[in-house]
């Protein structure tokens, strides 16, 4: 992991959990594993504070622990670096759940994100106590919760293995993939008794089962949406709907996070699926043509590999995210250096290796301008130079060298990813600075808003309310509006940069053999 990503993680953890948790996470980031005593001595915090910080990180699944190899009675803690950036995507997770399950599902997801991990009964009690959806019954919450488990948006964490006294120093967990999405037994009668105060939480039947959001399932949805949106923009809504059904079929037989390509599906299977589930008559009538459009498209989402069953197809994840990632890289180059620089980048990528004299001819750009743009791209590490030396005549003369431009795709994506981490870190820091710098003004505005709201509820006259509002002077209003617009712009920038980060991470997963931290179950 790069230094830019370390700074970003540190900033996110400080924003969400405070200074102590940030210091503990920074200590773990700089090493593979550390023991409790090593963390205490490194952070200079009290042992009690470090233990509390570790418990918070473990509850939010940002830290894992295992017995030490040298001493099995001593725990070693490790930071799950890849999951820290998920803190930034909480709003996207809640929005996705709301679109699928409504306000009840959004309430469940929000409480689960705030708690990190929780038992089913305790979670439903928190949701029912929330004032936003009091009209909804406990049964509705329970059914939605169970539906989210069935759809793999919520996952059961490994259960604690009861051990002997000598094993209590380092708890052990039983991991069984078959139980990750097994529906819990939630008793509504006990839930009602706990609400009324007639019973305690210990009477619940599911106290041993702890649940959390399954980030990988959300990321699968985000990844699929990227592909569908790309097809919709290029080939239309019907083609995007067709590809959506193809993806659903593929996931019946293929691990969603298989790196290169999916297992095979036939045209007959696709046709049967669409005829059974779609109401789009135009798609059903011209299905073969839409599939041909997707197969022939240059982005390479779908590949035909055989003729059995009307034609065999597979979703080519490697080609798809290579195309999408480098479309993103070209967009960045266009914004920074102009369209001619993007043309030079495309020519080099197409030719693999090319000399400078040939580059200006292929790109059809004047020699001086092509040279300037190529060296700008070289300086920013978008392109690289390969030197090939040829010995002189008789082995005694000076060596002749050929300088060829090339693109190292993995290095280019990694460099751009580091730039995104740096940009995101700077955006968050700037937003925090604006909030801190104008803290008094923002708090005054919030107090005034709450006072005015209370006055309206009491039925005060409009003239009296206007007098109270006028205590906020016009210059203060102007400054506050500027600050709010600035913070709003920075928030939009955070989401946009995170979209780019996610796309480039998908490239790393599907187009390289780099460890990405993405697994089917966590």
Tab-separated table of N, CA, C and O in Angstrom, residues 110-192:
chain	number	residue	atom	x	y	z
A	110	UNK	N	-28.549	1.499	7.909
A	110	UNK	CA	-27.936	2.611	8.633
A	110	UNK	C	-27.567	2.219	10.054
A	110	UNK	O	-26.472	2.522	10.544
A	111	UNK	N	-28.482	1.533	10.743
A	111	UNK	CA	-28.191	1.092	12.115
A	111	UNK	C	-27.037	0.090	12.133
A	111	UNK	O	-26.190	0.120	13.040
A	112	UNK	N	-27.002	-0.788	11.130
A	112	UNK	CA	-25.940	-1.789	11.073
A	112	UNK	C	-24.594	-1.130	10.772
A	112	UNK	O	-23.561	-1.543	11.326
A	113	UNK	N	-24.584	-0.119	9.932
A	113	UNK	CA	-23.351	0.603	9.649
A	113	UNK	C	-22.874	1.387	10.872
A	113	UNK	O	-21.674	1.452	11.148
A	114	UNK	N	-23.818	1.987	11.611
A	114	UNK	CA	-23.444	2.736	12.811
A	114	UNK	C	-22.918	1.827	13.918
A	114	UNK	O	-22.041	2.216	14.692
A	115	UNK	N	-23.460	0.605	13.978
A	115	UNK	CA	-23.042	-0.337	15.030
A	115	UNK	C	-21.817	-1.150	14.614
A	115	UNK	O	-21.117	-1.684	15.474
A	116	UNK	N	-21.559	-1.268	13.327
A	116	UNK	CA	-20.457	-2.107	12.862
A	116	UNK	C	-20.899	-3.546	12.695
A	116	UNK	O	-20.876	-4.108	11.604
A	117	UNK	N	-21.306	-4.157	13.779
A	117	UNK	CA	-21.868	-5.514	13.770
A	117	UNK	C	-22.794	-5.626	14.970
A	117	UNK	O	-22.554	-5.018	16.004
A	118	UNK	N	-23.861	-6.410	14.829
A	118	UNK	CA	-24.883	-6.466	15.882
A	118	UNK	C	-25.701	-7.739	15.745
A	118	UNK	O	-25.798	-8.317	14.649
A	119	UNK	N	-26.309	-8.179	16.856
A	119	UNK	CA	-27.230	-9.312	16.783
A	119	UNK	C	-28.543	-8.852	16.146
A	119	UNK	O	-28.866	-7.663	16.162
A	120	UNK	N	-29.305	-9.790	15.593
A	120	UNK	CA	-30.524	-9.445	14.858
A	120	UNK	C	-31.552	-8.763	15.769
A	120	UNK	O	-32.130	-7.732	15.408
A	121	UNK	N	-31.769	-9.327	16.958
A	121	UNK	CA	-32.772	-8.770	17.871
A	121	UNK	C	-32.400	-7.364	18.311
A	121	UNK	O	-33.237	-6.453	18.312
A	122	UNK	N	-31.128	-7.173	18.694
A	122	UNK	CA	-30.676	-5.852	19.138
A	122	UNK	C	-30.800	-4.829	18.016
A	122	UNK	O	-31.193	-3.677	18.241
A	123	UNK	N	-30.496	-5.253	16.806
A	123	UNK	CA	-30.597	-4.356	15.650
A	123	UNK	C	-32.035	-3.944	15.388
A	123	UNK	O	-32.329	-2.757	15.183
A	124	UNK	N	-32.964	-4.897	15.414
A	124	UNK	CA	-34.371	-4.580	15.170
A	124	UNK	C	-34.941	-3.689	16.261
A	124	UNK	O	-35.770	-2.814	15.991
A	125	UNK	N	-34.491	-3.877	17.496
A	125	UNK	CA	-34.944	-3.016	18.600
A	125	UNK	C	-34.516	-1.567	18.365
A	125	UNK	O	-35.285	-0.631	18.608
A	126	UNK	N	-33.291	-1.389	17.883
A	126	UNK	CA	-32.808	-0.036	17.587
A	126	UNK	C	-33.623	0.594	16.457
A	126	UNK	O	-33.969	1.784	16.523
A	127	UNK	N	-33.921	-0.202	15.438
A	127	UNK	CA	-34.710	0.312	14.302
A	127	UNK	C	-36.127	0.694	14.735
A	127	UNK	O	-36.654	1.722	14.313
A	128	UNK	N	-36.728	-0.125	15.598
A	128	UNK	CA	-38.096	0.148	16.063
A	128	UNK	C	-38.142	1.360	16.982
A	128	UNK	O	-39.149	2.068	17.048
A	129	UNK	N	-37.037	1.599	17.697
A	129	UNK	CA	-36.989	2.765	18.584
A	129	UNK	C	-36.748	4.056	17.808
A	129	UNK	O	-36.991	5.153	18.323
A	130	UNK	N	-36.285	3.947	16.568
A	130	UNK	CA	-36.030	5.114	15.727
A	130	UNK	C	-37.353	5.783	15.351
A	130	UNK	O	-38.329	5.125	15.005
A	131	UNK	N	-37.375	7.097	15.417
A	131	UNK	CA	-38.629	7.828	15.208
A	131	UNK	C	-39.069	7.952	13.765
A	131	UNK	O	-40.203	8.326	13.493
A	132	UNK	N	-38.189	7.655	12.803
A	132	UNK	CA	-38.507	7.919	11.400
A	132	UNK	C	-39.580	6.991	10.840
A	132	UNK	O	-40.408	7.390	10.046
A	133	UNK	N	-39.532	5.698	11.231
A	133	UNK	CA	-40.461	4.722	10.642
A	133	UNK	C	-41.305	4.036	11.716
A	133	UNK	O	-41.438	2.819	11.740
A	134	UNK	N	-41.873	4.808	12.641
A	134	UNK	CA	-42.649	4.212	13.741
A	134	UNK	C	-43.932	3.553	13.252
A	134	UNK	O	-44.493	2.705	13.930
A	135	UNK	N	-44.400	3.957	12.087
A	135	UNK	CA	-45.631	3.357	11.564
A	135	UNK	C	-45.422	1.914	11.135
A	135	UNK	O	-46.375	1.135	11.057
A	136	UNK	N	-44.176	1.535	10.843
A	136	UNK	CA	-43.890	0.178	10.389
A	136	UNK	C	-43.883	-0.793	11.570
A	136	UNK	O	-43.431	-0.466	12.666
A	137	UNK	N	-44.370	-1.993	11.330
A	137	UNK	CA	-44.462	-3.004	12.386
A	137	UNK	C	-43.151	-3.770	12.519
A	137	UNK	O	-42.295	-3.753	11.626
A	138	UNK	N	-43.030	-4.478	13.635
A	138	UNK	CA	-41.845	-5.306	13.884
A	138	UNK	C	-41.746	-6.426	12.842
A	138	UNK	O	-40.649	-6.808	12.433
A	139	UNK	N	-42.895	-6.919	12.409
A	139	UNK	CA	-42.906	-7.995	11.419
A	139	UNK	C	-42.324	-7.515	10.084
A	139	UNK	O	-41.587	-8.257	9.414
A	140	UNK	N	-42.633	-6.268	9.699
A	140	UNK	CA	-42.102	-5.713	8.459
A	140	UNK	C	-40.581	-5.609	8.521
A	140	UNK	O	-39.878	-5.956	7.569
A	141	UNK	N	-40.083	-5.128	9.679
A	141	UNK	CA	-38.633	-5.018	9.857
A	141	UNK	C	-37.980	-6.402	9.800
A	141	UNK	O	-36.933	-6.577	9.176
A	142	UNK	N	-38.598	-7.373	10.458
A	142	UNK	CA	-38.021	-8.724	10.479
A	142	UNK	C	-37.983	-9.312	9.067
A	142	UNK	O	-36.957	-9.868	8.634
A	143	UNK	N	-39.078	-9.172	8.320
A	143	UNK	CA	-39.147	-9.740	6.963
A	143	UNK	C	-38.119	-9.077	6.044
A	143	UNK	O	-37.482	-9.755	5.224
A	144	UNK	N	-37.967	-7.757	6.164
A	144	UNK	CA	-36.981	-7.041	5.340
A	144	UNK	C	-35.567	-7.483	5.691
A	144	UNK	O	-34.723	-7.691	4.809
A	145	UNK	N	-35.316	-7.632	6.992
A	145	UNK	CA	-33.999	-8.091	7.458
A	145	UNK	C	-33.674	-9.475	6.887
A	145	UNK	O	-32.574	-9.712	6.372
A	146	UNK	N	-34.639	-10.385	6.945
A	146	UNK	CA	-34.434	-11.740	6.419
A	146	UNK	C	-34.260	-11.728	4.903
A	146	UNK	O	-33.466	-12.503	4.353
A	147	UNK	N	-34.992	-10.829	4.219
A	147	UNK	CA	-34.845	-10.723	2.758
A	147	UNK	C	-33.447	-10.227	2.392
A	147	UNK	O	-32.844	-10.706	1.416
A	148	UNK	N	-32.907	-9.291	3.168
A	148	UNK	CA	-31.565	-8.780	2.907
A	148	UNK	C	-30.512	-9.862	3.135
A	148	UNK	O	-29.495	-9.900	2.430
A	149	UNK	N	-30.751	-10.750	4.094
A	149	UNK	CA	-29.839	-11.880	4.306
A	149	UNK	C	-29.922	-12.843	3.124
A	149	UNK	O	-28.896	-13.310	2.610
A	150	UNK	N	-31.149	-13.140	2.683
A	150	UNK	CA	-31.335	-14.053	1.547
A	150	UNK	C	-30.660	-13.532	0.287
A	150	UNK	O	-30.140	-14.307	-0.528
A	151	UNK	N	-30.648	-12.203	0.116
A	151	UNK	CA	-30.017	-11.589	-1.053
A	151	UNK	C	-28.527	-11.323	-0.839
A	151	UNK	O	-27.880	-10.680	-1.669
A	152	UNK	N	-28.009	-11.761	0.313
A	152	UNK	CA	-26.571	-11.691	0.643
A	152	UNK	C	-26.074	-10.274	0.907
A	152	UNK	O	-24.862	-10.043	0.876
A	153	UNK	N	-26.955	-9.327	1.184
A	153	UNK	CA	-26.505	-7.987	1.555
A	153	UNK	C	-26.089	-7.936	3.023
A	153	UNK	O	-25.350	-7.039	3.417
A	154	UNK	N	-26.594	-8.862	3.819
A	154	UNK	CA	-26.194	-8.975	5.227
A	154	UNK	C	-25.602	-10.361	5.424
A	154	UNK	O	-26.127	-11.350	4.919
A	155	UNK	N	-24.489	-10.427	6.154
A	155	UNK	CA	-23.756	-11.681	6.329
A	155	UNK	C	-23.531	-11.948	7.815
A	155	UNK	O	-23.368	-11.012	8.608
A	156	UNK	N	-23.592	-13.218	8.193
A	156	UNK	CA	-23.331	-13.596	9.591
A	156	UNK	C	-21.832	-13.724	9.798
A	156	UNK	O	-21.136	-14.371	9.003
A	157	UNK	N	-21.337	-13.119	10.856
A	157	UNK	CA	-19.918	-13.214	11.157
A	157	UNK	C	-19.615	-14.567	11.797
A	157	UNK	O	-20.503	-15.191	12.388
A	158	UNK	N	-18.370	-15.042	11.711
A	158	UNK	CA	-18.008	-16.335	12.320
A	158	UNK	C	-18.339	-16.368	13.809
A	158	UNK	O	-18.151	-15.373	14.522
A	159	UNK	N	-18.850	-17.505	14.269
A	159	UNK	CA	-19.274	-17.642	15.669
A	159	UNK	C	-18.085	-17.977	16.564
A	159	UNK	O	-17.147	-18.663	16.155
A	160	UNK	N	-18.164	-17.490	17.790
A	160	UNK	CA	-17.123	-17.747	18.786
A	160	UNK	C	-17.158	-19.208	19.206
A	160	UNK	O	-18.222	-19.759	19.499
A	161	UNK	N	-15.982	-19.839	19.218
A	161	UNK	CA	-15.881	-21.243	19.629
A	161	UNK	C	-15.645	-21.296	21.127
A	161	UNK	O	-14.640	-20.757	21.614
A	162	UNK	N	-16.560	-21.894	21.888
A	162	UNK	CA	-16.322	-22.006	23.337
A	162	UNK	C	-15.136	-22.926	23.599
A	162	UNK	O	-15.055	-24.034	23.074
A	163	UNK	N	-14.152	-22.467	24.365
A	163	UNK	CA	-12.947	-23.257	24.621
A	163	UNK	C	-12.662	-23.406	26.095
A	163	UNK	O	-13.421	-22.952	26.961
A	164	UNK	N	-11.552	-24.054	26.377
A	164	UNK	CA	-11.118	-24.228	27.765
A	164	UNK	C	-10.564	-22.914	28.306
A	164	UNK	O	-10.349	-21.944	27.581
A	165	UNK	N	-10.266	-22.915	29.608
A	165	UNK	CA	-9.779	-21.692	30.240
A	165	UNK	C	-8.453	-21.232	29.642
A	165	UNK	O	-8.196	-20.059	29.498
A	166	UNK	N	-7.565	-22.204	29.294
A	166	UNK	CA	-6.271	-21.823	28.752
A	166	UNK	C	-6.385	-21.209	27.361
A	166	UNK	O	-5.455	-20.581	26.875
A	167	UNK	N	-7.531	-21.399	26.685
A	167	UNK	CA	-7.710	-20.854	25.342
A	167	UNK	C	-8.374	-19.477	25.345
A	167	UNK	O	-8.531	-18.879	24.292
A	168	UNK	N	-8.773	-18.991	26.499
A	168	UNK	CA	-9.552	-17.754	26.546
A	168	UNK	C	-8.728	-16.515	26.237
A	168	UNK	O	-9.273	-15.462	25.981
A	169	UNK	N	-7.399	-16.628	26.278
A	169	UNK	CA	-6.552	-15.465	26.000
A	169	UNK	C	-6.743	-14.982	24.563
A	169	UNK	O	-6.801	-13.787	24.294
A	170	UNK	N	-6.869	-15.894	23.622
A	170	UNK	CA	-7.095	-15.543	22.218
A	170	UNK	C	-8.348	-16.269	21.746
A	170	UNK	O	-8.316	-17.481	21.521
A	171	UNK	N	-9.463	-15.587	21.608
A	171	UNK	CA	-10.712	-16.243	21.170
A	171	UNK	C	-10.558	-16.850	19.774
A	171	UNK	O	-9.839	-16.331	18.922
A	172	UNK	N	-11.240	-17.962	19.559
A	172	UNK	CA	-11.224	-18.629	18.260
A	172	UNK	C	-12.623	-18.606	17.657
A	172	UNK	O	-13.620	-18.650	18.386
A	173	UNK	N	-12.685	-18.555	16.338
A	173	UNK	CA	-13.970	-18.448	15.641
A	173	UNK	C	-14.122	-19.595	14.656
A	173	UNK	O	-13.156	-20.055	14.049
A	174	UNK	N	-15.368	-20.028	14.538
A	174	UNK	CA	-15.692	-21.109	13.609
A	174	UNK	C	-16.218	-20.512	12.311
A	174	UNK	O	-17.233	-19.829	12.290
A	175	UNK	N	-15.496	-20.778	11.229
A	175	UNK	CA	-15.885	-20.237	9.916
A	175	UNK	C	-16.486	-21.345	9.071
A	175	UNK	O	-15.808	-22.303	8.725
A	176	UNK	N	-17.756	-21.198	8.748
A	176	UNK	CA	-18.454	-22.173	7.921
A	176	UNK	C	-19.256	-21.410	6.866
A	176	UNK	O	-20.257	-20.752	7.184
A	177	UNK	N	-18.810	-21.479	5.618
A	177	UNK	CA	-19.456	-20.696	4.551
A	177	UNK	C	-20.923	-21.047	4.364
A	177	UNK	O	-21.708	-20.229	3.904
A	178	UNK	N	-21.295	-22.257	4.728
A	178	UNK	CA	-22.700	-22.677	4.569
A	178	UNK	C	-23.631	-21.936	5.525
A	178	UNK	O	-24.835	-21.853	5.284
A	179	UNK	N	-23.079	-21.401	6.628
A	179	UNK	CA	-23.896	-20.726	7.641
A	179	UNK	C	-23.934	-19.216	7.476
A	179	UNK	O	-24.646	-18.532	8.214
A	180	UNK	N	-23.151	-18.667	6.529
A	180	UNK	CA	-23.041	-17.215	6.427
A	180	UNK	C	-24.385	-16.541	6.140
A	180	UNK	O	-24.611	-15.411	6.565
A	181	UNK	N	-25.264	-17.217	5.424
A	181	UNK	CA	-26.545	-16.612	5.055
A	181	UNK	C	-27.726	-17.461	5.529
A	181	UNK	O	-28.805	-17.402	4.941
A	182	UNK	N	-27.506	-18.233	6.594
A	182	UNK	CA	-28.590	-19.012	7.190
A	182	UNK	C	-29.489	-18.074	7.998
A	182	UNK	O	-29.019	-17.313	8.844
A	183	UNK	N	-30.798	-18.124	7.747
A	183	UNK	CA	-31.728	-17.176	8.372
A	183	UNK	C	-31.834	-17.424	9.866
A	183	UNK	O	-31.959	-18.568	10.317
A	184	UNK	N	-31.781	-16.362	10.673
A	184	UNK	CA	-31.870	-16.517	12.134
A	184	UNK	C	-33.309	-16.708	12.595
A	184	UNK	O	-34.260	-16.378	11.880
A	185	UNK	N	-33.450	-17.203	13.808
A	185	UNK	CA	-34.773	-17.370	14.418
A	185	UNK	C	-35.065	-16.141	15.265
A	185	UNK	O	-34.529	-15.976	16.363
A	186	UNK	N	-35.917	-15.252	14.749
A	186	UNK	CA	-36.266	-14.015	15.458
A	186	UNK	C	-37.686	-14.148	15.985
A	186	UNK	O	-38.641	-14.220	15.205
A	187	UNK	N	-37.836	-14.191	17.304
A	187	UNK	CA	-39.145	-14.361	17.954
A	187	UNK	C	-39.770	-12.989	18.194
A	187	UNK	O	-39.257	-12.193	18.993
A	188	UNK	N	-40.887	-12.697	17.511
A	188	UNK	CA	-41.537	-11.387	17.642
A	188	UNK	C	-42.141	-11.180	19.026
A	188	UNK	O	-42.225	-10.041	19.511
A	189	UNK	N	-42.567	-12.280	19.684
A	189	UNK	CA	-43.135	-12.156	21.046
A	189	UNK	C	-42.074	-11.672	22.022
A	189	UNK	O	-42.319	-10.773	22.826
A	190	UNK	N	-40.875	-12.279	21.950
A	190	UNK	CA	-39.781	-11.850	22.836
A	190	UNK	C	-39.379	-10.417	22.509
A	190	UNK	O	-39.091	-9.613	23.399
A	191	UNK	N	-39.400	-10.080	21.208
A	191	UNK	CA	-39.070	-8.717	20.786
A	191	UNK	C	-40.045	-7.704	21.402
A	191	UNK	O	-39.628	-6.647	21.897
A	192	UNK	N	-41.333	-8.048	21.398
A	192	UNK	CA	-42.349	-7.159	21.990
A	192	UNK	C	-42.173	-7.050	23.495
A	192	UNK	O	-42.326	-5.968	24.076
